Amino acid sequence: MDKIKMTTPIVEMDGDEMTRILWQMIKDNLLLPYIDLKTEYYDLGLAYRDETDDQVTIDSANATKKYKVAVKCATITPNADRVKEYSLKEMWKSPNGTIRAILDGTVFRAPIVVKGIDPCVKNWKKPITIARHAYGDVYKGSELKIPGAGKVELVYTGEDGTETRELVHTFKGAGITQGMHNLNDSIESFAKSCFSYALDIKQDLWFSTKDTISKKYDHTFKDIFQEIFEAEYEDKFKEAGITYFYTLIDDAVARVMKSEGGYIWACKNYDGDVMSDMISSAFGSLAMMTSVLVSPEGDFEYEAAHGTVQRHYYNHLKGQETSTNSVATIFAWTGALRKRGELDGNNELAAFADKLEKATIDTIEAGEMTKDLALITTISNPTVLNSEDFIKAIAKRL
Ligand code: NAP
Ligand code: MG
């Protein structure tokens, strides 16, 4: 059989621990036998990040701007334990944070839906994708504990020295206060990423804030989305047969629970943090969540939503068998290959991505799965496979 040819490379970001092991297995069993795989390889494994003073992470993000499509393996975000474990020169920043900052992107998370892994919400039939704004609000807030009676104000000092004040509260006793901010530029990038991703996957876009209570802060989010929609996207949405829908967050939550899914729900930073955990656990498993970072220019970086599965890796190092779910990592690859195929007019490559996804889903629906899914499936007597045998079972169907 002739292998599928590629014209433009994909940026390949290798990673750490158990997912690094899965990464190689996926390439060896599911990709390299069928595709003349062209990637520009960046080793984001912690040892090499340390060796290059994290330059490799920055280079991989810049390469993503050049080639427009990347696929990333999960990586360790170092903490004090990791600094010791890997004798690091520094506690390097989260690679995802670095890449997100360079691409100025928004993260979209969606569950992979299969028969036999049923959502807790019985009317959810299609995936719900959460788009979380990744800048500001409470995550960049300043806080004060108020010891006793006194006045708290917000003060804006313009470059010319003029002051604008807003009373927060006149305290009669002890309390707490918080100041937070966001940037119009960041909100605009968020809006553009959401509109362009909705067009990309041809799904409706919902957006919700608490603009009735927060008449300046949240209302600005609502206004910026509306302005950009009308100026740049309204016609394209009509053409694609999709809609943009703004509603109050309480109303959105109620509608989401009653919906059958199949849309993107854009959320402010905190709402997205909370709602994405709710959506992923209600759909079944973190190991079945995909994640894609989309820049306002339309660069795409695909990955699994879970981490490096450290506990399984340590068992693997001890020579014990693991049953680690590779589905989200496989779908990161198929997402990137399909996007590469679309951008290059390479139909064979895009069709291969569809076939690999179908082979993966069929394998699970036939009752062959890893332990994490076997514990929650409604399929009776599932066959529990180890990490490698699960990938081989997919290869057989493929
Ligand atoms: P994790 O790797 O997501 O794993 C947490 C637990 O979830 C695992 O111990 C396992 O449960 C289960 N799990 C997650 N993915 C699974 C899969 N594919 N198959 C089967 N079970 C799976 O999170 P963590 O242990 O908190 O973090 C480990 C490392 O990952 C950390 O160094 C963190 O910095 C990094 N991380 C990276 C990313 C990223 O690169 N995007 C995201 C999150 C975390 P059981 O142990 O019960 O089997
Ligand atoms: Mg969270």
Short mmCIF file of C-alpha atoms and ligand atoms in Angstrom, two decimals:
data_model
loop_
_atom_site.label_atom_id
_atom_site.label_comp_id
_atom_site.label_asym_id
_atom_site.label_seq_id
_atom_site.Cartn_x
_atom_site.Cartn_y
_atom_site.Cartn_z
CA MET A 1 0.00 0.00 0.00
CA ASP A 2 1.27 3.50 -0.84
CA LYS A 3 1.57 5.73 2.17
CA ILE A 4 -0.44 8.97 2.29
CA LYS A 5 1.78 11.90 1.32
CA MET A 6 1.91 15.23 3.14
CA THR A 7 2.97 18.56 1.64
CA THR A 8 3.31 20.78 4.72
CA PRO A 9 4.61 19.64 8.11
CA ILE A 10 2.65 19.58 11.36
CA VAL A 11 4.42 20.96 14.44
CA GLU A 12 4.94 17.98 16.76
CA MET A 13 5.40 18.79 20.47
CA ASP A 14 6.50 15.71 22.40
CA GLY A 15 5.91 15.57 26.14
CA ASP A 16 6.36 13.70 29.40
CA GLU A 17 5.77 10.52 31.37
CA MET A 18 2.98 8.09 30.43
CA THR A 19 1.68 10.25 27.61
CA ARG A 20 5.19 10.29 26.05
CA ILE A 21 5.06 6.47 26.01
CA LEU A 22 1.57 6.54 24.43
CA TRP A 23 2.77 9.14 21.91
CA GLN A 24 5.39 6.77 20.49
CA MET A 25 2.96 3.82 20.47
CA ILE A 26 0.39 5.87 18.56
CA LYS A 27 2.96 6.93 15.97
CA ASP A 28 4.37 3.40 15.56
CA ASN A 29 1.05 1.55 15.36
CA LEU A 30 -1.49 4.01 13.98
CA LEU A 31 0.30 6.67 11.95
CA LEU A 32 3.69 5.69 10.50
CA PRO A 33 2.42 2.52 8.72
CA TYR A 34 -0.10 4.61 6.73
CA ILE A 35 1.26 8.14 6.42
CA ASP A 36 4.53 9.50 5.12
CA LEU A 37 4.44 11.63 8.26
CA LYS A 38 5.97 15.09 7.93
CA THR A 39 6.44 16.84 11.26
CA GLU A 40 8.73 19.50 12.63
CA TYR A 41 9.67 17.90 15.95
CA TYR A 42 10.05 19.80 19.23
CA ASP A 43 10.89 17.90 22.39
CA LEU A 44 8.91 19.56 25.19
CA GLY A 45 9.89 16.78 27.60
CA LEU A 46 11.00 18.44 30.85
CA ALA A 47 14.67 17.40 30.52
CA TYR A 48 15.03 19.13 27.16
CA ARG A 49 13.06 22.20 28.25
CA ASP A 50 15.57 22.52 31.09
CA GLU A 51 18.54 21.99 28.78
CA THR A 52 17.35 24.78 26.44
CA ASP A 53 16.22 27.13 29.24
CA ASP A 54 12.68 26.59 27.91
CA GLN A 55 13.61 28.09 24.52
CA VAL A 56 12.25 24.92 22.87
CA THR A 57 8.73 25.79 24.08
CA ILE A 58 8.94 29.28 22.61
CA ASP A 59 10.34 27.88 19.34
CA SER A 60 7.51 25.36 19.10
CA ALA A 61 4.90 28.10 19.56
CA ASN A 62 6.54 30.25 16.87
CA ALA A 63 6.64 27.25 14.54
CA THR A 64 2.88 26.87 15.11
CA LYS A 65 2.41 30.42 13.82
CA LYS A 66 4.42 29.46 10.74
CA TYR A 67 2.75 26.12 9.90
CA LYS A 68 -0.69 26.88 11.49
CA VAL A 69 -1.17 23.32 12.83
CA ALA A 70 0.41 21.67 15.88
CA VAL A 71 -0.18 18.55 17.96
CA LYS A 72 0.98 18.47 21.57
CA CYS A 73 1.61 15.69 24.06
CA ALA A 74 0.84 16.38 27.74
CA THR A 75 3.76 17.96 29.62
CA ILE A 76 4.78 18.38 33.24
CA THR A 77 4.25 21.82 34.75
CA PRO A 78 7.06 21.84 37.29
CA ASN A 79 6.44 22.37 40.99
CA ALA A 80 8.94 22.09 43.87
CA ASP A 81 8.88 18.25 43.73
CA ARG A 82 9.61 18.24 40.02
CA VAL A 83 12.50 20.69 40.42
CA LYS A 84 14.12 18.10 42.71
CA GLU A 85 13.09 15.06 40.67
CA TYR A 86 14.59 16.45 37.45
CA SER A 87 17.34 18.64 39.05
CA LEU A 88 15.94 21.64 37.19
CA LYS A 89 17.79 24.93 36.83
CA GLU A 90 14.51 26.77 37.40
CA MET A 91 10.83 26.11 38.04
CA TRP A 92 9.93 26.57 34.36
CA LYS A 93 6.51 27.97 33.53
CA SER A 94 3.63 25.86 32.24
CA PRO A 95 4.31 25.12 28.54
CA ASN A 96 0.59 25.48 27.83
CA GLY A 97 0.64 28.94 29.40
CA THR A 98 3.69 29.97 27.33
CA ILE A 99 2.19 28.67 24.08
CA ARG A 100 -1.19 30.26 24.83
CA ALA A 101 0.43 33.62 25.51
CA ILE A 102 2.41 33.55 22.23
CA LEU A 103 -0.57 32.44 20.14
CA ASP A 104 -2.96 34.72 22.08
CA GLY A 105 -5.39 31.84 21.77
CA THR A 106 -8.57 30.45 23.26
CA VAL A 107 -8.89 26.87 24.45
CA PHE A 108 -11.85 24.79 23.25
CA ARG A 109 -12.58 21.56 25.12
CA ALA A 110 -14.95 18.91 23.84
CA PRO A 111 -15.83 15.39 24.99
CA ILE A 112 -15.52 12.41 22.64
CA VAL A 113 -18.93 10.77 22.68
CA VAL A 114 -19.21 6.97 22.34
CA LYS A 115 -22.09 4.55 22.86
CA GLY A 116 -21.69 2.75 26.16
CA ILE A 117 -20.11 5.72 27.97
CA ASP A 118 -23.29 7.62 28.68
CA PRO A 119 -23.45 11.21 29.93
CA CYS A 120 -25.04 11.70 33.36
CA VAL A 121 -27.44 14.16 31.71
CA LYS A 122 -29.68 11.83 29.74
CA ASN A 123 -30.74 14.29 27.03
CA TRP A 124 -27.12 15.16 26.05
CA LYS A 125 -26.68 13.42 22.70
CA LYS A 126 -23.91 15.51 21.12
CA PRO A 127 -20.73 17.02 22.56
CA ILE A 128 -20.83 20.41 24.26
CA THR A 129 -17.64 22.38 23.60
CA ILE A 130 -16.52 24.88 26.23
CA ALA A 131 -14.51 27.91 25.10
CA ARG A 132 -12.80 29.49 28.09
CA HIS A 133 -11.35 32.98 28.01
CA ALA A 134 -7.84 32.52 29.33
CA TYR A 135 -6.92 36.01 30.54
CA GLY A 136 -7.67 38.16 33.55
CA ASP A 137 -10.65 38.61 35.88
CA VAL A 138 -10.26 36.90 39.24
CA TYR A 139 -7.11 35.08 37.98
CA LYS A 140 -5.26 38.39 37.88
CA GLY A 141 -7.12 39.96 40.79
CA SER A 142 -5.67 41.97 43.67
CA GLU A 143 -7.20 41.36 47.07
CA LEU A 144 -7.17 43.00 50.47
CA LYS A 145 -8.38 41.92 53.85
CA ILE A 146 -10.03 44.95 55.43
CA PRO A 147 -9.11 45.01 59.12
CA GLY A 148 -11.79 47.42 60.29
CA ALA A 149 -13.83 50.55 59.58
CA GLY A 150 -12.70 52.60 56.57
CA LYS A 151 -13.36 53.35 52.92
CA VAL A 152 -12.38 51.31 49.84
CA GLU A 153 -12.27 53.00 46.41
CA LEU A 154 -11.20 52.09 42.90
CA VAL A 155 -8.84 54.77 41.57
CA TYR A 156 -7.84 55.14 37.92
CA THR A 157 -4.96 57.56 37.30
CA GLY A 158 -4.65 58.54 33.64
CA GLU A 159 -1.22 59.19 32.09
CA ASP A 160 -1.89 62.94 32.45
CA GLY A 161 -2.46 62.47 36.17
CA THR A 162 -6.25 62.90 36.23
CA GLU A 163 -8.05 60.64 38.66
CA THR A 164 -11.38 58.85 38.39
CA ARG A 165 -12.77 57.31 41.59
CA GLU A 166 -15.49 54.81 42.30
CA LEU A 167 -16.55 53.92 45.83
CA VAL A 168 -16.42 50.18 46.50
CA HIS A 169 -17.75 50.30 50.05
CA THR A 170 -17.64 52.25 53.29
CA PHE A 171 -16.75 49.58 55.83
CA LYS A 172 -18.10 49.78 59.38
CA GLY A 173 -16.09 46.73 60.43
CA ALA A 174 -13.74 44.06 59.06
CA GLY A 175 -14.27 42.60 55.60
CA ILE A 176 -12.66 41.73 52.29
CA THR A 177 -12.26 43.40 48.90
CA GLN A 178 -11.00 42.56 45.43
CA GLY A 179 -9.99 44.47 42.30
CA MET A 180 -9.74 42.82 38.91
CA HIS A 181 -9.36 43.77 35.27
CA ASN A 182 -9.52 42.68 31.67
CA LEU A 183 -8.32 44.15 28.38
CA ASN A 184 -10.38 45.03 25.32
CA ASP A 185 -7.66 43.51 23.10
CA SER A 186 -7.84 40.21 24.94
CA ILE A 187 -11.64 40.12 24.83
CA GLU A 188 -11.53 40.88 21.08
CA SER A 189 -9.09 38.00 20.47
CA PHE A 190 -11.33 35.73 22.53
CA ALA A 191 -14.37 36.74 20.49
CA LYS A 192 -12.58 36.26 17.16
CA SER A 193 -11.25 32.84 18.16
CA CYS A 194 -14.78 31.79 19.17
CA PHE A 195 -16.45 33.03 15.98
CA SER A 196 -13.79 31.53 13.72
CA TYR A 197 -13.85 28.16 15.54
CA ALA A 198 -17.67 28.05 15.31
CA LEU A 199 -17.34 28.55 11.55
CA ASP A 200 -14.60 25.93 11.42
CA ILE A 201 -16.67 23.18 13.04
CA LYS A 202 -20.05 24.55 11.84
CA GLN A 203 -21.71 24.70 15.24
CA ASP A 204 -23.79 27.39 16.92
CA LEU A 205 -21.99 29.67 19.37
CA TRP A 206 -23.48 30.59 22.74
CA PHE A 207 -21.97 33.26 24.97
CA SER A 208 -23.03 34.13 28.48
CA THR A 209 -22.04 36.62 31.19
CA LYS A 210 -23.74 38.32 34.14
CA ASP A 211 -24.26 41.64 32.33
CA THR A 212 -27.48 42.48 34.20
CA ILE A 213 -25.57 42.79 37.46
CA SER A 214 -22.16 43.83 36.09
CA LYS A 215 -23.29 46.69 33.89
CA LYS A 216 -19.82 47.88 32.88
CA TYR A 217 -17.49 44.91 33.30
CA ASP A 218 -19.52 41.99 31.94
CA HIS A 219 -21.48 44.28 29.66
CA THR A 220 -18.24 45.18 27.87
CA PHE A 221 -17.72 41.50 27.04
CA LYS A 222 -21.25 41.33 25.62
CA ASP A 223 -20.78 44.54 23.60
CA ILE A 224 -17.40 43.55 22.14
CA PHE A 225 -18.76 40.16 21.04
CA GLN A 226 -21.78 41.83 19.42
CA GLU A 227 -19.70 44.49 17.62
CA ILE A 228 -17.25 41.94 16.20
CA PHE A 229 -20.07 39.60 15.22
CA GLU A 230 -21.90 42.31 13.28
CA ALA A 231 -18.75 43.72 11.68
CA GLU A 232 -17.01 40.50 10.63
CA TYR A 233 -19.02 37.34 11.09
CA GLU A 234 -22.79 37.80 10.71
CA ASP A 235 -22.83 37.05 6.97
CA LYS A 236 -20.43 34.13 7.28
CA PHE A 237 -22.60 32.61 10.02
CA LYS A 238 -25.70 32.93 7.81
CA GLU A 239 -23.88 31.27 4.95
CA ALA A 240 -22.75 28.41 7.20
CA GLY A 241 -26.28 28.02 8.63
CA ILE A 242 -25.18 28.60 12.23
CA THR A 243 -26.22 31.17 14.83
CA TYR A 244 -24.64 33.34 17.51
CA PHE A 245 -26.71 33.49 20.67
CA TYR A 246 -26.04 35.67 23.73
CA THR A 247 -27.82 35.00 26.99
CA LEU A 248 -27.46 35.62 30.72
CA ILE A 249 -25.27 32.96 32.40
CA ASP A 250 -28.14 31.67 34.61
CA ASP A 251 -30.31 31.21 31.55
CA ALA A 252 -27.42 29.52 29.70
CA VAL A 253 -26.89 27.01 32.53
CA ALA A 254 -30.58 26.12 32.55
CA ARG A 255 -30.68 25.74 28.76
CA VAL A 256 -27.49 23.63 28.68
CA MET A 257 -29.03 21.09 31.05
CA LYS A 258 -32.14 20.77 28.85
CA SER A 259 -30.31 20.76 25.52
CA GLU A 260 -29.14 17.84 23.45
CA GLY A 261 -25.67 19.40 22.95
CA GLY A 262 -23.90 20.06 19.68
CA TYR A 263 -22.80 23.69 20.21
CA ILE A 264 -19.94 25.80 21.57
CA TRP A 265 -20.45 27.58 24.87
CA ALA A 266 -18.10 30.54 25.31
CA CYS A 267 -17.44 31.47 28.93
CA LYS A 268 -15.51 34.10 30.83
CA ASN A 269 -12.39 32.82 32.59
CA TYR A 270 -13.96 31.71 35.90
CA ASP A 271 -17.19 30.41 34.35
CA GLY A 272 -15.15 28.38 31.84
CA ASP A 273 -12.92 26.93 34.56
CA VAL A 274 -15.93 25.71 36.54
CA MET A 275 -18.20 24.70 33.65
CA SER A 276 -15.51 22.72 31.81
CA ASP A 277 -15.01 20.50 34.86
CA MET A 278 -18.77 20.02 35.11
CA ILE A 279 -19.14 19.19 31.41
CA SER A 280 -16.17 16.79 31.29
CA SER A 281 -17.15 14.82 34.37
CA ALA A 282 -20.83 14.70 33.31
CA PHE A 283 -19.79 13.33 29.90
CA GLY A 284 -17.84 10.52 31.56
CA SER A 285 -14.07 10.84 31.71
CA LEU A 286 -11.17 13.28 31.55
CA ALA A 287 -9.41 10.72 29.36
CA MET A 288 -12.09 11.34 26.69
CA MET A 289 -11.74 15.15 26.49
CA THR A 290 -10.01 16.82 23.59
CA SER A 291 -8.61 20.30 23.67
CA VAL A 292 -7.65 22.70 20.90
CA LEU A 293 -6.02 26.10 21.21
CA VAL A 294 -7.18 28.44 18.44
CA SER A 295 -5.50 31.79 17.80
CA PRO A 296 -7.43 34.77 16.38
CA GLU A 297 -5.40 34.31 13.16
CA GLY A 298 -6.61 30.71 12.83
CA ASP A 299 -3.60 28.72 14.09
CA PHE A 300 -4.57 25.42 15.72
CA GLU A 301 -2.80 23.43 18.45
CA TYR A 302 -4.46 20.10 19.33
CA GLU A 303 -3.95 18.13 22.55
CA ALA A 304 -5.59 15.90 25.15
CA ALA A 305 -7.20 17.69 28.10
CA HIS A 306 -5.61 15.37 30.70
CA GLY A 307 -2.07 15.47 32.08
CA THR A 308 0.90 13.11 31.89
CA VAL A 309 -0.81 10.42 34.04
CA GLN A 310 2.12 10.30 36.45
CA ARG A 311 0.78 7.47 38.64
CA HIS A 312 0.56 5.11 35.66
CA TYR A 313 4.06 6.12 34.52
CA TYR A 314 5.62 5.21 37.86
CA ASN A 315 3.92 1.80 37.63
CA HIS A 316 5.26 1.48 34.08
CA LEU A 317 8.80 2.27 35.32
CA LYS A 318 8.44 -0.50 37.94
CA GLY A 319 7.67 -2.90 35.10
CA GLN A 320 3.98 -3.14 35.96
CA GLU A 321 1.32 -3.31 33.25
CA THR A 322 -0.65 -0.09 32.64
CA SER A 323 -4.07 0.44 31.15
CA THR A 324 -3.86 4.11 30.19
CA ASN A 325 -6.47 5.54 27.85
CA SER A 326 -4.92 6.95 24.67
CA VAL A 327 -8.18 8.14 23.05
CA ALA A 328 -7.78 11.88 23.69
CA THR A 329 -4.17 11.77 22.47
CA ILE A 330 -5.22 9.87 19.33
CA PHE A 331 -7.90 12.52 18.71
CA ALA A 332 -5.30 15.25 19.13
CA TRP A 333 -3.42 13.66 16.22
CA THR A 334 -6.55 13.19 14.11
CA GLY A 335 -7.60 16.80 14.77
CA ALA A 336 -4.21 18.04 13.56
CA LEU A 337 -4.07 15.69 10.55
CA ARG A 338 -7.61 16.63 9.47
CA LYS A 339 -6.84 20.35 9.79
CA ARG A 340 -3.57 19.89 7.82
CA GLY A 341 -5.56 17.99 5.19
CA GLU A 342 -8.17 20.79 4.97
CA LEU A 343 -5.60 23.58 4.73
CA ASP A 344 -3.53 21.76 2.10
CA GLY A 345 -6.48 20.39 0.09
CA ASN A 346 -5.19 16.91 1.00
CA ASN A 347 -8.44 14.90 1.07
CA GLU A 348 -6.69 11.59 1.63
CA LEU A 349 -5.11 12.87 4.84
CA ALA A 350 -8.42 14.28 6.14
CA ALA A 351 -10.17 11.01 5.28
CA PHE A 352 -7.49 9.06 7.16
CA ALA A 353 -8.21 11.15 10.28
CA ASP A 354 -11.92 10.25 10.00
CA LYS A 355 -11.09 6.55 9.63
CA LEU A 356 -8.75 6.52 12.62
CA GLU A 357 -11.41 8.20 14.79
CA LYS A 358 -14.02 5.70 13.63
CA ALA A 359 -11.70 2.75 14.31
CA THR A 360 -11.09 4.12 17.83
CA ILE A 361 -14.79 4.59 18.59
CA ASP A 362 -15.71 1.21 17.05
CA THR A 363 -13.12 -0.52 19.25
CA ILE A 364 -14.70 0.88 22.42
CA GLU A 365 -18.25 0.25 21.22
CA ALA A 366 -17.24 -3.38 20.51
CA GLY A 367 -16.39 -3.67 24.21
CA GLU A 368 -12.58 -3.40 24.01
CA MET A 369 -11.34 -0.58 26.22
CA THR A 370 -8.93 0.58 28.91
CA LYS A 371 -9.66 0.17 32.62
CA ASP A 372 -10.90 3.72 33.24
CA LEU A 373 -13.71 3.23 30.71
CA ALA A 374 -14.46 -0.36 31.74
CA LEU A 375 -15.30 0.99 35.22
CA ILE A 376 -18.01 3.33 33.89
CA THR A 377 -19.35 1.66 30.73
CA THR A 378 -22.90 0.38 30.33
CA ILE A 379 -21.58 -2.34 27.97
CA SER A 380 -21.70 -5.67 29.79
CA ASN A 381 -18.52 -7.74 30.19
CA PRO A 382 -16.10 -5.31 28.54
CA THR A 383 -12.61 -6.59 27.66
CA VAL A 384 -10.04 -4.59 29.63
CA LEU A 385 -6.89 -4.06 27.58
CA ASN A 386 -3.48 -2.73 28.57
CA SER A 387 -2.15 0.50 27.07
CA GLU A 388 -0.46 -1.16 24.11
CA ASP A 389 -3.08 -3.82 23.36
CA PHE A 390 -5.79 -1.14 23.19
CA ILE A 391 -3.81 0.72 20.53
CA LYS A 392 -3.20 -2.58 18.70
CA ALA A 393 -6.94 -3.35 18.81
CA ILE A 394 -7.56 0.00 17.10
CA ALA A 395 -4.80 -0.74 14.56
CA LYS A 396 -6.50 -4.04 13.69
CA ARG A 397 -9.79 -2.25 12.90
CA LEU A 398 -8.04 0.55 11.07
P1 NAP B 1 -3.53 13.66 35.07
O1 NAP B 1 -2.27 13.31 34.41
O2 NAP B 1 -4.61 14.18 34.20
O3 NAP B 1 -4.05 12.38 35.85
C1 NAP B 1 -4.90 12.42 36.97
C2 NAP B 1 -5.61 11.07 37.12
O4 NAP B 1 -6.68 11.00 36.18
C3 NAP B 1 -4.73 9.87 36.80
O5 NAP B 1 -3.96 9.48 37.90
C4 NAP B 1 -5.75 8.85 36.37
O6 NAP B 1 -6.48 8.32 37.47
C5 NAP B 1 -6.74 9.71 35.59
N1 NAP B 1 -6.38 9.84 34.17
C6 NAP B 1 -6.04 10.98 33.50
N2 NAP B 1 -5.80 10.72 32.22
C7 NAP B 1 -5.97 9.40 32.05
C8 NAP B 1 -5.87 8.52 30.93
N3 NAP B 1 -5.50 8.97 29.73
N4 NAP B 1 -6.13 7.20 31.12
C9 NAP B 1 -6.48 6.74 32.31
N5 NAP B 1 -6.62 7.51 33.41
C10 NAP B 1 -6.36 8.83 33.28
O7 NAP B 1 -3.28 14.77 36.18
P2 NAP B 1 -2.15 14.86 37.34
O8 NAP B 1 -1.77 13.49 37.79
O9 NAP B 1 -2.73 15.82 38.29
O10 NAP B 1 -0.92 15.53 36.65
C11 NAP B 1 0.23 14.83 36.18
C12 NAP B 1 1.13 15.80 35.46
O11 NAP B 1 0.46 16.29 34.30
C13 NAP B 1 1.51 17.02 36.29
O12 NAP B 1 2.91 17.18 36.27
C14 NAP B 1 0.83 18.19 35.59
O13 NAP B 1 1.65 19.32 35.60
C15 NAP B 1 0.65 17.68 34.18
N6 NAP B 1 -0.53 18.23 33.46
C16 NAP B 1 -0.33 18.58 32.16
C17 NAP B 1 -1.38 19.02 31.38
C18 NAP B 1 -1.12 19.39 29.94
O14 NAP B 1 -0.01 19.23 29.45
N7 NAP B 1 -2.10 19.84 29.22
C19 NAP B 1 -2.67 19.10 31.93
C20 NAP B 1 -2.85 18.71 33.25
C21 NAP B 1 -1.77 18.26 34.02
P3 NAP B 1 -6.06 6.99 38.28
O15 NAP B 1 -4.72 7.28 38.88
O16 NAP B 1 -7.15 6.87 39.27
O17 NAP B 1 -5.99 5.85 37.30
MG MG B 2 -10.88 23.81 36.87
#
